[in-house]
Coordinates of C-alpha atoms in Angstrom, one line a residue:
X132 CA 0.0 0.0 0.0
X133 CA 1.5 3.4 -1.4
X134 CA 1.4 7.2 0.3
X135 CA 2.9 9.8 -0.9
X136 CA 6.7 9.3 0.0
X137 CA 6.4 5.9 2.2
X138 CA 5.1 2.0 1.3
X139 CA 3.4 -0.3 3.9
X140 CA 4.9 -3.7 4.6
X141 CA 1.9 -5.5 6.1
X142 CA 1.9 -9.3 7.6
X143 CA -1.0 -11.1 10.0
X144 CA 0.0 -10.8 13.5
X145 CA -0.7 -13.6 16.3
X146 CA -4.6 -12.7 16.0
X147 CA -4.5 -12.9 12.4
X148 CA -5.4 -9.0 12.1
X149 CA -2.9 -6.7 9.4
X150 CA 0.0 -5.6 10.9
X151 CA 2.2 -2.7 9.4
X152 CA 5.4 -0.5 10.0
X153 CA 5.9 2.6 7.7
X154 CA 9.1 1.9 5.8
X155 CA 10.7 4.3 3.4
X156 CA 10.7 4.2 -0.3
X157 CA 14.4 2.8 -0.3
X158 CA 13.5 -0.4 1.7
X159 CA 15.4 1.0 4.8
X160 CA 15.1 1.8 8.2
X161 CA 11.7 -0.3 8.8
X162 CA 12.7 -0.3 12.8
X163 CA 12.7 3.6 12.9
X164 CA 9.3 4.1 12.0
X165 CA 6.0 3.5 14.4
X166 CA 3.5 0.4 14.0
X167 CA 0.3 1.4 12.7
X168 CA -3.2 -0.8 13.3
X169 CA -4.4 -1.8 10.0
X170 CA -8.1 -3.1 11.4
X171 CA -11.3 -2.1 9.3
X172 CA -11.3 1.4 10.1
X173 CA -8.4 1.7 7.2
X174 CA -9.1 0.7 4.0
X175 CA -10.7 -2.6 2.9
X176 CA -9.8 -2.9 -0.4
X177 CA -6.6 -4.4 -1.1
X178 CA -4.2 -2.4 -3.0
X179 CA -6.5 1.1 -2.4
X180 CA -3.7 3.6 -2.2
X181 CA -3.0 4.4 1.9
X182 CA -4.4 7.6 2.7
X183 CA -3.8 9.5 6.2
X184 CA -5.8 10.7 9.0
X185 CA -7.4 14.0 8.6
X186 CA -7.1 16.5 11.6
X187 CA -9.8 19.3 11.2
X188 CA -10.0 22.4 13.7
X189 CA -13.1 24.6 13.4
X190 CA -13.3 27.8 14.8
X191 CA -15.7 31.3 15.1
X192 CA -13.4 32.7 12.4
X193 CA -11.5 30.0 10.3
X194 CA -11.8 26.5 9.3
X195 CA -8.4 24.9 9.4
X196 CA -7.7 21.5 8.0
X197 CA -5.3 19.0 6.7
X198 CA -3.3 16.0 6.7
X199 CA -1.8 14.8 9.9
X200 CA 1.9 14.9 10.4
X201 CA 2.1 18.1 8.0
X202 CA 3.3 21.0 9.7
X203 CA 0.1 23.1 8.3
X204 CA -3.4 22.9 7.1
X205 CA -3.9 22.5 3.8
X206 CA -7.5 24.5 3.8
X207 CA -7.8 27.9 5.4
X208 CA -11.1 29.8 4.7
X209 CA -13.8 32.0 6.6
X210 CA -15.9 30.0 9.3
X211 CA -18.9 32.1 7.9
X212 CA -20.8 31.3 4.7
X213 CA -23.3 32.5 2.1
X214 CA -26.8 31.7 2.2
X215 CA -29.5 32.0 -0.5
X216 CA -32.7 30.5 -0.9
X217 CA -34.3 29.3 -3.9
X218 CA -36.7 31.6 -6.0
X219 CA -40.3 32.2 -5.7
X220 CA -40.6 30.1 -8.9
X221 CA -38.7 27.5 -7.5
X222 CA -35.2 27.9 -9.5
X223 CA -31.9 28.0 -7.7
X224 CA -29.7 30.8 -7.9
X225 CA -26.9 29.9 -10.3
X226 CA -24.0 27.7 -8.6
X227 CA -20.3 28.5 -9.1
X228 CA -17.2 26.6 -8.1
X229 CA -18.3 26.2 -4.2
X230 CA -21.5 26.5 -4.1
X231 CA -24.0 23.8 -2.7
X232 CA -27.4 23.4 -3.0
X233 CA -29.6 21.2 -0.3
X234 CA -32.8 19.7 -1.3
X235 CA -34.4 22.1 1.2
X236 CA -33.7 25.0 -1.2
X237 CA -31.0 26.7 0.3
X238 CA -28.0 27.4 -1.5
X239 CA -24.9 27.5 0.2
X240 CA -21.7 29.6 -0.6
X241 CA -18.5 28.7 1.1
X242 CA -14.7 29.9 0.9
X243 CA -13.4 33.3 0.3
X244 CA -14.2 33.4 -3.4
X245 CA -17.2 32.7 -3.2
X246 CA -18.5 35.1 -0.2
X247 CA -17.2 38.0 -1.7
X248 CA -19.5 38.1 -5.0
X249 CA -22.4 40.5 -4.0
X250 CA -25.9 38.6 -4.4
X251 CA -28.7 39.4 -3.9
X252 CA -30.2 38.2 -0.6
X253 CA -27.5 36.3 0.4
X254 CA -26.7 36.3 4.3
X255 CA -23.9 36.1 5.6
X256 CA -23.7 33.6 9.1
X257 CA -21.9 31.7 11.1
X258 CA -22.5 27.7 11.8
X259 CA -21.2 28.1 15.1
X260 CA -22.4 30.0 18.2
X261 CA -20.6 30.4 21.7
X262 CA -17.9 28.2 19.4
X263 CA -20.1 25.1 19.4
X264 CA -22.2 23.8 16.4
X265 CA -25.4 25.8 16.0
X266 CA -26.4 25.3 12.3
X267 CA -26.3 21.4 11.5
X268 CA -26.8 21.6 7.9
X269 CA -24.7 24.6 7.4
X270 CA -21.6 22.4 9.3
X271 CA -22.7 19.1 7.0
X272 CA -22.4 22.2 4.3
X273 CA -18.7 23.1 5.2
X274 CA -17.4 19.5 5.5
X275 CA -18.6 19.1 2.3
X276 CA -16.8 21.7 0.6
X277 CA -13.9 20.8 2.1
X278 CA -14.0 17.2 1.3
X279 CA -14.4 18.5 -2.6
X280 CA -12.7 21.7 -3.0
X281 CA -9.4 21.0 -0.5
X282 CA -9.0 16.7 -0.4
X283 CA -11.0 15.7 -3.8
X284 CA -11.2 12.7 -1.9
X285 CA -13.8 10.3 -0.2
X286 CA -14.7 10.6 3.4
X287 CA -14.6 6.9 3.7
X288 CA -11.1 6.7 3.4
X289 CA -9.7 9.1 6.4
X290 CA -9.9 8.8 10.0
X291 CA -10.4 12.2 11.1
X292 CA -9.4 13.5 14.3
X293 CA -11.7 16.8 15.2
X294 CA -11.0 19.7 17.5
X295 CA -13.8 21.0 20.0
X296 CA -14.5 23.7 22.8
X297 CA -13.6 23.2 25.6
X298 CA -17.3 23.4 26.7
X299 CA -19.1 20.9 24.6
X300 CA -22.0 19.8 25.6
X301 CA -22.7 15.8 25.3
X302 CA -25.4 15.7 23.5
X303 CA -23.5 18.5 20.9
X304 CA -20.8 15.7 20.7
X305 CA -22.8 12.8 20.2
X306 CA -24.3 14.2 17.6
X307 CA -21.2 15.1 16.1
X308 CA -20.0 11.6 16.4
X309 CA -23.0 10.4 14.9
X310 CA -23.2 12.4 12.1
X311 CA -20.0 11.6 10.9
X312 CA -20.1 7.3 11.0
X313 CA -23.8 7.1 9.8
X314 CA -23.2 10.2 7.0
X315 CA -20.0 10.2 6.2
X316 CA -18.9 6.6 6.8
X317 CA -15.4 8.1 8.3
X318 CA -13.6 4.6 9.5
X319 CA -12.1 6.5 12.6
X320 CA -12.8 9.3 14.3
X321 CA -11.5 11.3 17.5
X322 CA -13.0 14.2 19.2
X323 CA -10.6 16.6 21.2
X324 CA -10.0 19.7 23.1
X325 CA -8.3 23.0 21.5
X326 CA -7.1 23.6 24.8
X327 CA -5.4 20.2 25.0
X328 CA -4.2 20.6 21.5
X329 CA -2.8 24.2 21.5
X330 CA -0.7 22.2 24.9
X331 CA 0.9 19.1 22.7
X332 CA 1.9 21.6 20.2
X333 CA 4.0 23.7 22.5
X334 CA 4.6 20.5 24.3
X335 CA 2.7 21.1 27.1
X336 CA 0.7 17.9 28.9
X337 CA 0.3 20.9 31.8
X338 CA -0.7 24.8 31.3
X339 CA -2.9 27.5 31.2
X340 CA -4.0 28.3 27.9
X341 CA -5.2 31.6 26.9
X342 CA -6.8 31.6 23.8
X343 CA -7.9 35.5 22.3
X344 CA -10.1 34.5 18.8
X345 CA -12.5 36.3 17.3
X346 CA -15.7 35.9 19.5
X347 CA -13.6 35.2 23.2
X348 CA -10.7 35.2 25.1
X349 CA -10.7 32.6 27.3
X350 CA -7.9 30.7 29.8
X351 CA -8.5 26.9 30.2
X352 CA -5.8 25.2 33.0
X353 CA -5.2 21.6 31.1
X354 CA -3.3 19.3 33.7
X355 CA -2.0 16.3 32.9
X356 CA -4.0 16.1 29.2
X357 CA -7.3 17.0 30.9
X358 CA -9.3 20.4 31.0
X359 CA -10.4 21.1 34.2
X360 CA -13.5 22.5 33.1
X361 CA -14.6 23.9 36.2
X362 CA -12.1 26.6 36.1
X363 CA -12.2 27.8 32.7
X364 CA -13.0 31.5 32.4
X365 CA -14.5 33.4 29.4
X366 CA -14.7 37.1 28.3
X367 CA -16.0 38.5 24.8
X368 CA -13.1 40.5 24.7
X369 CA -11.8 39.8 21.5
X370 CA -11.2 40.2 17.9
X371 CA -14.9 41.4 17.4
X372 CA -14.8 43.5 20.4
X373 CA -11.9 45.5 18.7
X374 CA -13.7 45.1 14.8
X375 CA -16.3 47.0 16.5
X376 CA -14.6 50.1 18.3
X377 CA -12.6 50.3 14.9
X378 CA -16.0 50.7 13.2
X379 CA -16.5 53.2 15.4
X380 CA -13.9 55.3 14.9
X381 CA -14.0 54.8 11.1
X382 CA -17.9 56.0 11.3
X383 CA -16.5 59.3 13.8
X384 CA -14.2 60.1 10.3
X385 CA -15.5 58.6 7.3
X386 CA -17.2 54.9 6.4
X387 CA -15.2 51.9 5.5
X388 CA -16.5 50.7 2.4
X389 CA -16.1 47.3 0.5
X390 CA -13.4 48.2 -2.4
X391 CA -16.1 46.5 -4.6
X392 CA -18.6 49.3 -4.4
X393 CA -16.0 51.9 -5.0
X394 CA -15.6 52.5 -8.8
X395 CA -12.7 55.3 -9.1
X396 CA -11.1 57.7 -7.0
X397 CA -10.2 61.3 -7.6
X398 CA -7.4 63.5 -6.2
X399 CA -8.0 65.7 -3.4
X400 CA -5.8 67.9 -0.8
X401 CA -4.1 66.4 2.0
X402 CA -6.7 66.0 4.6
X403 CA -10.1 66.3 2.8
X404 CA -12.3 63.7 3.0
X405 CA -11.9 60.8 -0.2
X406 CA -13.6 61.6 -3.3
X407 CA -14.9 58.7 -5.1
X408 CA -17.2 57.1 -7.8
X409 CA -19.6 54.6 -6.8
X410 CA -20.2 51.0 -8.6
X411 CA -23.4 51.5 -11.1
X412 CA -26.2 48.3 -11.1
X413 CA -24.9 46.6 -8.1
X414 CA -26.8 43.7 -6.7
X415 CA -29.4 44.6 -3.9
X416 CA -27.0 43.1 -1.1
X417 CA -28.0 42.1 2.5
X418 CA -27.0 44.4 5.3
X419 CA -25.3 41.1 6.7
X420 CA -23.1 40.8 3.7
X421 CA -22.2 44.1 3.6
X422 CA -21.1 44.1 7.3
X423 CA -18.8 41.1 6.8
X424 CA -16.8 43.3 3.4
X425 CA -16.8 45.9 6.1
X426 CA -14.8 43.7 8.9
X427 CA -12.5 42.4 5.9
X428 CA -11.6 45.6 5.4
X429 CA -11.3 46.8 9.3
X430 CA -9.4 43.5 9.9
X431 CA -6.8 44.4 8.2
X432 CA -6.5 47.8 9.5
X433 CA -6.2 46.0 13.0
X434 CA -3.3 43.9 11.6
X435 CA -1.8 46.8 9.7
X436 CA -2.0 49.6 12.6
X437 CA -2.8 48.7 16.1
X438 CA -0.8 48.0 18.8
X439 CA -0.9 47.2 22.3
X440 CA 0.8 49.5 24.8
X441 CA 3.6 48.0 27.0
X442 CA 2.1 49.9 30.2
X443 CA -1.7 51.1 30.9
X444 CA -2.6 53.0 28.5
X445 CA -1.3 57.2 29.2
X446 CA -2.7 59.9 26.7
X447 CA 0.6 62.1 27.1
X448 CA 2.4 58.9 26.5
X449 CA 0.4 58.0 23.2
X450 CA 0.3 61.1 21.6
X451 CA 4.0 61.0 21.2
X452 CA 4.1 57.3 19.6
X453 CA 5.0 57.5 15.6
X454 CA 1.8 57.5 13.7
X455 CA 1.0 55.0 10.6
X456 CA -0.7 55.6 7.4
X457 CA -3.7 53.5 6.8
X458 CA -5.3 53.9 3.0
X459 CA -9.5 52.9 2.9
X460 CA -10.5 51.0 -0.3
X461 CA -12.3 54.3 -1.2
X462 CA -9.2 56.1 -0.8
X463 CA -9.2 57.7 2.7
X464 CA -6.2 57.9 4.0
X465 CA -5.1 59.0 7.4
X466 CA -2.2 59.1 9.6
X467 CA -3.4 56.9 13.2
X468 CA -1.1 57.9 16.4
X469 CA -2.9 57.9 20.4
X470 CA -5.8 55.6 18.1
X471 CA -3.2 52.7 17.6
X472 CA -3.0 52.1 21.2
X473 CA -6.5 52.8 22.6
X474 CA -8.4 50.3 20.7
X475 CA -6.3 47.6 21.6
X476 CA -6.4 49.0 25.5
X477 CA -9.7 47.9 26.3
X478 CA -8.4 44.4 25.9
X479 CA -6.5 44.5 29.1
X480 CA -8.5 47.3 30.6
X481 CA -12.1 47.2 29.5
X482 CA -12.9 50.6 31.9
X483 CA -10.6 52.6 28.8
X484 CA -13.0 50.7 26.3
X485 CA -16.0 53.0 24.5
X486 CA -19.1 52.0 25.7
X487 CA -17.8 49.7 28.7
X488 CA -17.0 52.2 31.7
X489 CA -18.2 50.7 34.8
X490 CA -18.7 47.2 33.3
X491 CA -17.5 44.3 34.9
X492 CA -15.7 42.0 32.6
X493 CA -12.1 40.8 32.7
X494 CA -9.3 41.8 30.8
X495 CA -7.0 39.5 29.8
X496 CA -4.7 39.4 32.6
X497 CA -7.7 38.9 34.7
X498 CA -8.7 36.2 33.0
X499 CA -5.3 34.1 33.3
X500 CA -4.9 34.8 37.3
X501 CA -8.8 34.4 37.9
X502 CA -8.5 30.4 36.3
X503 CA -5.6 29.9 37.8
X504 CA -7.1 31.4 41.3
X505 CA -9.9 28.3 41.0
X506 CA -7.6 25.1 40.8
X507 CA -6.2 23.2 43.4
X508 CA -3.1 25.3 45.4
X509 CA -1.0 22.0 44.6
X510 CA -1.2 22.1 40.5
X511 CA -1.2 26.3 40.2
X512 CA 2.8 26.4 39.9
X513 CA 2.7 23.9 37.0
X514 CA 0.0 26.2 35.8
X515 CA 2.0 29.6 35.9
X516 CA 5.1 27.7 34.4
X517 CA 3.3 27.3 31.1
X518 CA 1.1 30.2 30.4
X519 CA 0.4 28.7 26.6
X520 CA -0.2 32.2 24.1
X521 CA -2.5 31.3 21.2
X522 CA -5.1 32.7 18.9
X523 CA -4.9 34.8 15.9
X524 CA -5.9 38.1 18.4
X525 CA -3.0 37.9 20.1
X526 CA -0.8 38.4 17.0
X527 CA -1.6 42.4 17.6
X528 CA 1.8 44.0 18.4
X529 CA 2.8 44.2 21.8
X530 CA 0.1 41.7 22.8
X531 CA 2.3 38.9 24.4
X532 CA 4.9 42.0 25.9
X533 CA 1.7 43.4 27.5
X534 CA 0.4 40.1 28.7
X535 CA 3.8 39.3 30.3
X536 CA 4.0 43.0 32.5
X537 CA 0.2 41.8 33.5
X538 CA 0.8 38.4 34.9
X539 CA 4.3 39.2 36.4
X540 CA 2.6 41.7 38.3
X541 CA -0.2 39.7 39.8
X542 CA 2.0 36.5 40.0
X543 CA 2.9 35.5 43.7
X544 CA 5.8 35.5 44.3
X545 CA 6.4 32.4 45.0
X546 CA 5.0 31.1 41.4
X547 CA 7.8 30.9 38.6
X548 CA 6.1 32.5 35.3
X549 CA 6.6 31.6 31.9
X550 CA 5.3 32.6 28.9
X551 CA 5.2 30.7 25.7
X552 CA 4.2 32.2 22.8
X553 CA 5.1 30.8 19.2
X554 CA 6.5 34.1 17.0
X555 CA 5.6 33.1 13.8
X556 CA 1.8 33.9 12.9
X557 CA 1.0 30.3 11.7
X558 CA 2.0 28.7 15.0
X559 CA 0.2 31.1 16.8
X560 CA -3.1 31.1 14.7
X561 CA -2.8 27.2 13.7
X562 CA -1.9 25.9 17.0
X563 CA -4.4 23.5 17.8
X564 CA -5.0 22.2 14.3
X565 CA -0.7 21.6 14.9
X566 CA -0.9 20.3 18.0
X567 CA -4.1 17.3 16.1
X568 CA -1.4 17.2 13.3
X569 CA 1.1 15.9 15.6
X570 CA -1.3 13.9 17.9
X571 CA -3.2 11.8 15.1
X572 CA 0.5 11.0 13.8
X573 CA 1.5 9.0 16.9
X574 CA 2.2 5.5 16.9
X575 CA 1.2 5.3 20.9
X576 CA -2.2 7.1 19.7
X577 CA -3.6 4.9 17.2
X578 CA -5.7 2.5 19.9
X579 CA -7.2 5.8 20.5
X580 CA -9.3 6.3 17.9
X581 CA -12.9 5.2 17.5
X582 CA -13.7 2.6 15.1
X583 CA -16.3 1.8 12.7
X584 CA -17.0 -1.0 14.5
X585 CA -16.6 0.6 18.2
X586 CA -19.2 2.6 17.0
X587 CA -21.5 0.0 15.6
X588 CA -21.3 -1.9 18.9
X589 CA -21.4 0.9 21.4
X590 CA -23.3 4.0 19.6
X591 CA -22.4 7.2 19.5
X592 CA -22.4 7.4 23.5
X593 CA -18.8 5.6 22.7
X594 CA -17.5 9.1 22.6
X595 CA -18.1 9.9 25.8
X596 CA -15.8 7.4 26.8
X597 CA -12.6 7.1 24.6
X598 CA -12.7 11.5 23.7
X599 CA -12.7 12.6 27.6

């Protein structure tokens, strides 16, 4: 049986089941690769090519998914997707590359491509809310795509290895499980923790990890390979949080408009508001639709200008920090100096936030020392030791430097603090889909998995017990 670079040299062990070692293409080194099980949740045609486990890792803003042992995911795309339903004469809108029709009537359109084409009344939404599966069909919708667009390849012949929230509900994984043996006919499957994940990959068993997304910002203590889900605290301080005040201060100078409504530009003085042609005979888009151009367009603007102060935030201070130049699709430009910092501020101080003066929620240093403050006294040095950095919010300059002043601050001082944050942007964004990668390539975890027939003999409550 062939892969891509290594063969598999089976032969029956004592109980008459496949046994196999990898070995490379040369014939060598059989002894320095891992045993793999071949039982029936592999392939059960002989000769079919040998095709690996799939690790897929589903969050509020990006679906990330790939091979296992790669060091990235091979599909990256928004979370959110276009919806349209049919006609009132019963014809569906016209399908291009991505799009998927259900026998309800709704067409679906997935990926980056694909969202971006104004429609008329297409909605923009999200599958997921509170990061677990809201939208069944919508989530069967996304699979799909990724299946066809990313693999081109069967269901049937990867295991797949899932991430979750830390905060699952049962009956949210059982039906999970279930959906994926009885509809796609996966031979193996896995359900586990981002928490846990985001750990292995910065090889971590034990750690806090604080995770700042798009919807949250959350710290989850894992010990020993286990959330202790009791102490897990939450805040919607996030990437959303900040798309919003940036809204805000784009509506207090000028709107931030999709480049694809903006036809032409024309010169103006330095400092007059843009001048600019709009787009004749454009679609009648949805108000949904247009908000999500919008955030693509303030996203980057956080990426491009923000940053996070190394001290609380000081207006003296900020008004001396050099300014950048940000250019608007409609060709407002502006120089950004005390805004860069502000914004970003109400992450760690919510009181300096717009809108949120005398509200009660945590900033992110709070949120770290207030999980930590719930666990046992025995396990909250190993805790402190591995303060785990992760999520594509906390790529924001100055974001880790910040979070480090914080936590040394309200650490006792008898607790040795460490902070480990990846500095390359994939690691940080990618690193529970890295940390499955790297799991679901194990030799010690393939008895882990959930077979075809450990589901057919013990239902989907089987989950329950082999995915704590």
């Amino acid at each position: 049986l062939y892969d891509r670079q290594n063969y598999i040299a089976t032969k029956p062990d004592s109980n008459g089941k496949g046994h196999a070692h990898i070995v490379d293409a040369k014939g060598e080194g059989a002894n320095r690769f891992r045993p793999i099980s071949l039982e029936s949740r592999f392939s059960q045609r002989r000769g079919l090519d040998e095709v690996g486990a799939l690790v897929f890792d589903i969050g509020s803003y990006s679906v990330r998914a790939g091979y296992a042992g790669e060091d990235c995911p091979k599909a990256d795309f928004p979370t959110v997707f276009g919806m349209t339903l049919d006609r009132e004469d019963g014809s569906n809108p016209m399908e291009t590359e991505g799009g998927k029709a259900k026998q309800s009537g709704t067409t679906y359109y997935i990926d980056t491509n694909q969202l971006r084409v104004p429609r008329e009344n297409m909605e923009v939404m999200s599958p997921l809310k509170n990061g677990m599966i809201e939208d069944w069909d919508s989530f069967q919708a996304i699979l799909d795509h990724t299946y066809k667009m990313h693999f081109k390849s069967e269901p049937s012949l990867h295991p797949m290895l899932m991430s979750e929230a830390s905060w699952n509900t049962r009956a949210k994984r059982e039906k999970l499980t279930e959906l994926m043996f009885e509809h796609y006919n996966i031979p193996a499957f896995f359900l586990c923790k981002t928490a846990v994940l985001s750990s292995f990959a910065n090889g971590r068993s034990t750690g806090v990890v604080l995770d700042s997304g798009a919807t949250h910002t959350t710290a989850i203590p894992v010990h020993d390979g286990y959330v202790l889900q009791q102490c897990i605290v939450k805040s919607p301080l996030a990437g959303d949080f900040m798309t919003m005040q940036c809204r805000e201060l784009f509506q207090e100078m000028n709107n931030a408009l999709p480049s694809r409504v903006c036809l032409s530009q024309e010169a103006v003085r330095e400092g007059a508001p843009a001048v600019w042609k709009k787009k004749e005979k454009l679609p009648q888009v949805t108000r949904s639709w247009h908000n999500y151009m919008c955030n693509t367009v303030i996203q980057d603007f956080q990426a491009s200008v923000l940053q996070v102060s190394d001290s609380p935030y000081d207006e003296q201070v900020a008004a001396q920090m050099p300014t950048v130049h940000y250019e608007l699709p409609n060709g407002y430009n502006c120089d950004f100096g005390a805004e860069r910092l502000k914004i970003p501020e109400g992450l760690f101080d919510p009181s300096n936030a717009k809108g949120l003066s005398g509200n009660t929620m945590l900033g992110v240093g709070h949120v770290v020392t207030t999980s930590v403050g719930m666990c046992d006294i025995d396990i909250r040095p190993g805790l402190y030791g591995s303060v785990v950095v992760t999520g594509g919010n906390t790529l924001i300059q100055g974001f880790t430097d910040r979070l480090n002043r914080e936590l040394s601050q309200k650490t006792p001082p008898s607790m040795r603090l460490k902070l480990i944050a990846n500095n390359t942007t994939v690691e940080r964004r990618f690193s529970a889909w890295i940390g499955g990668s790297i799991l679901a390539s194990l030799g010690t975890f393939q008895q882990m998995w959930i077979s075809k027939q450990e589901y057919e003999e013990g239902g989907k409550q089987c989950v329950d017990r082999k995915c704590p």
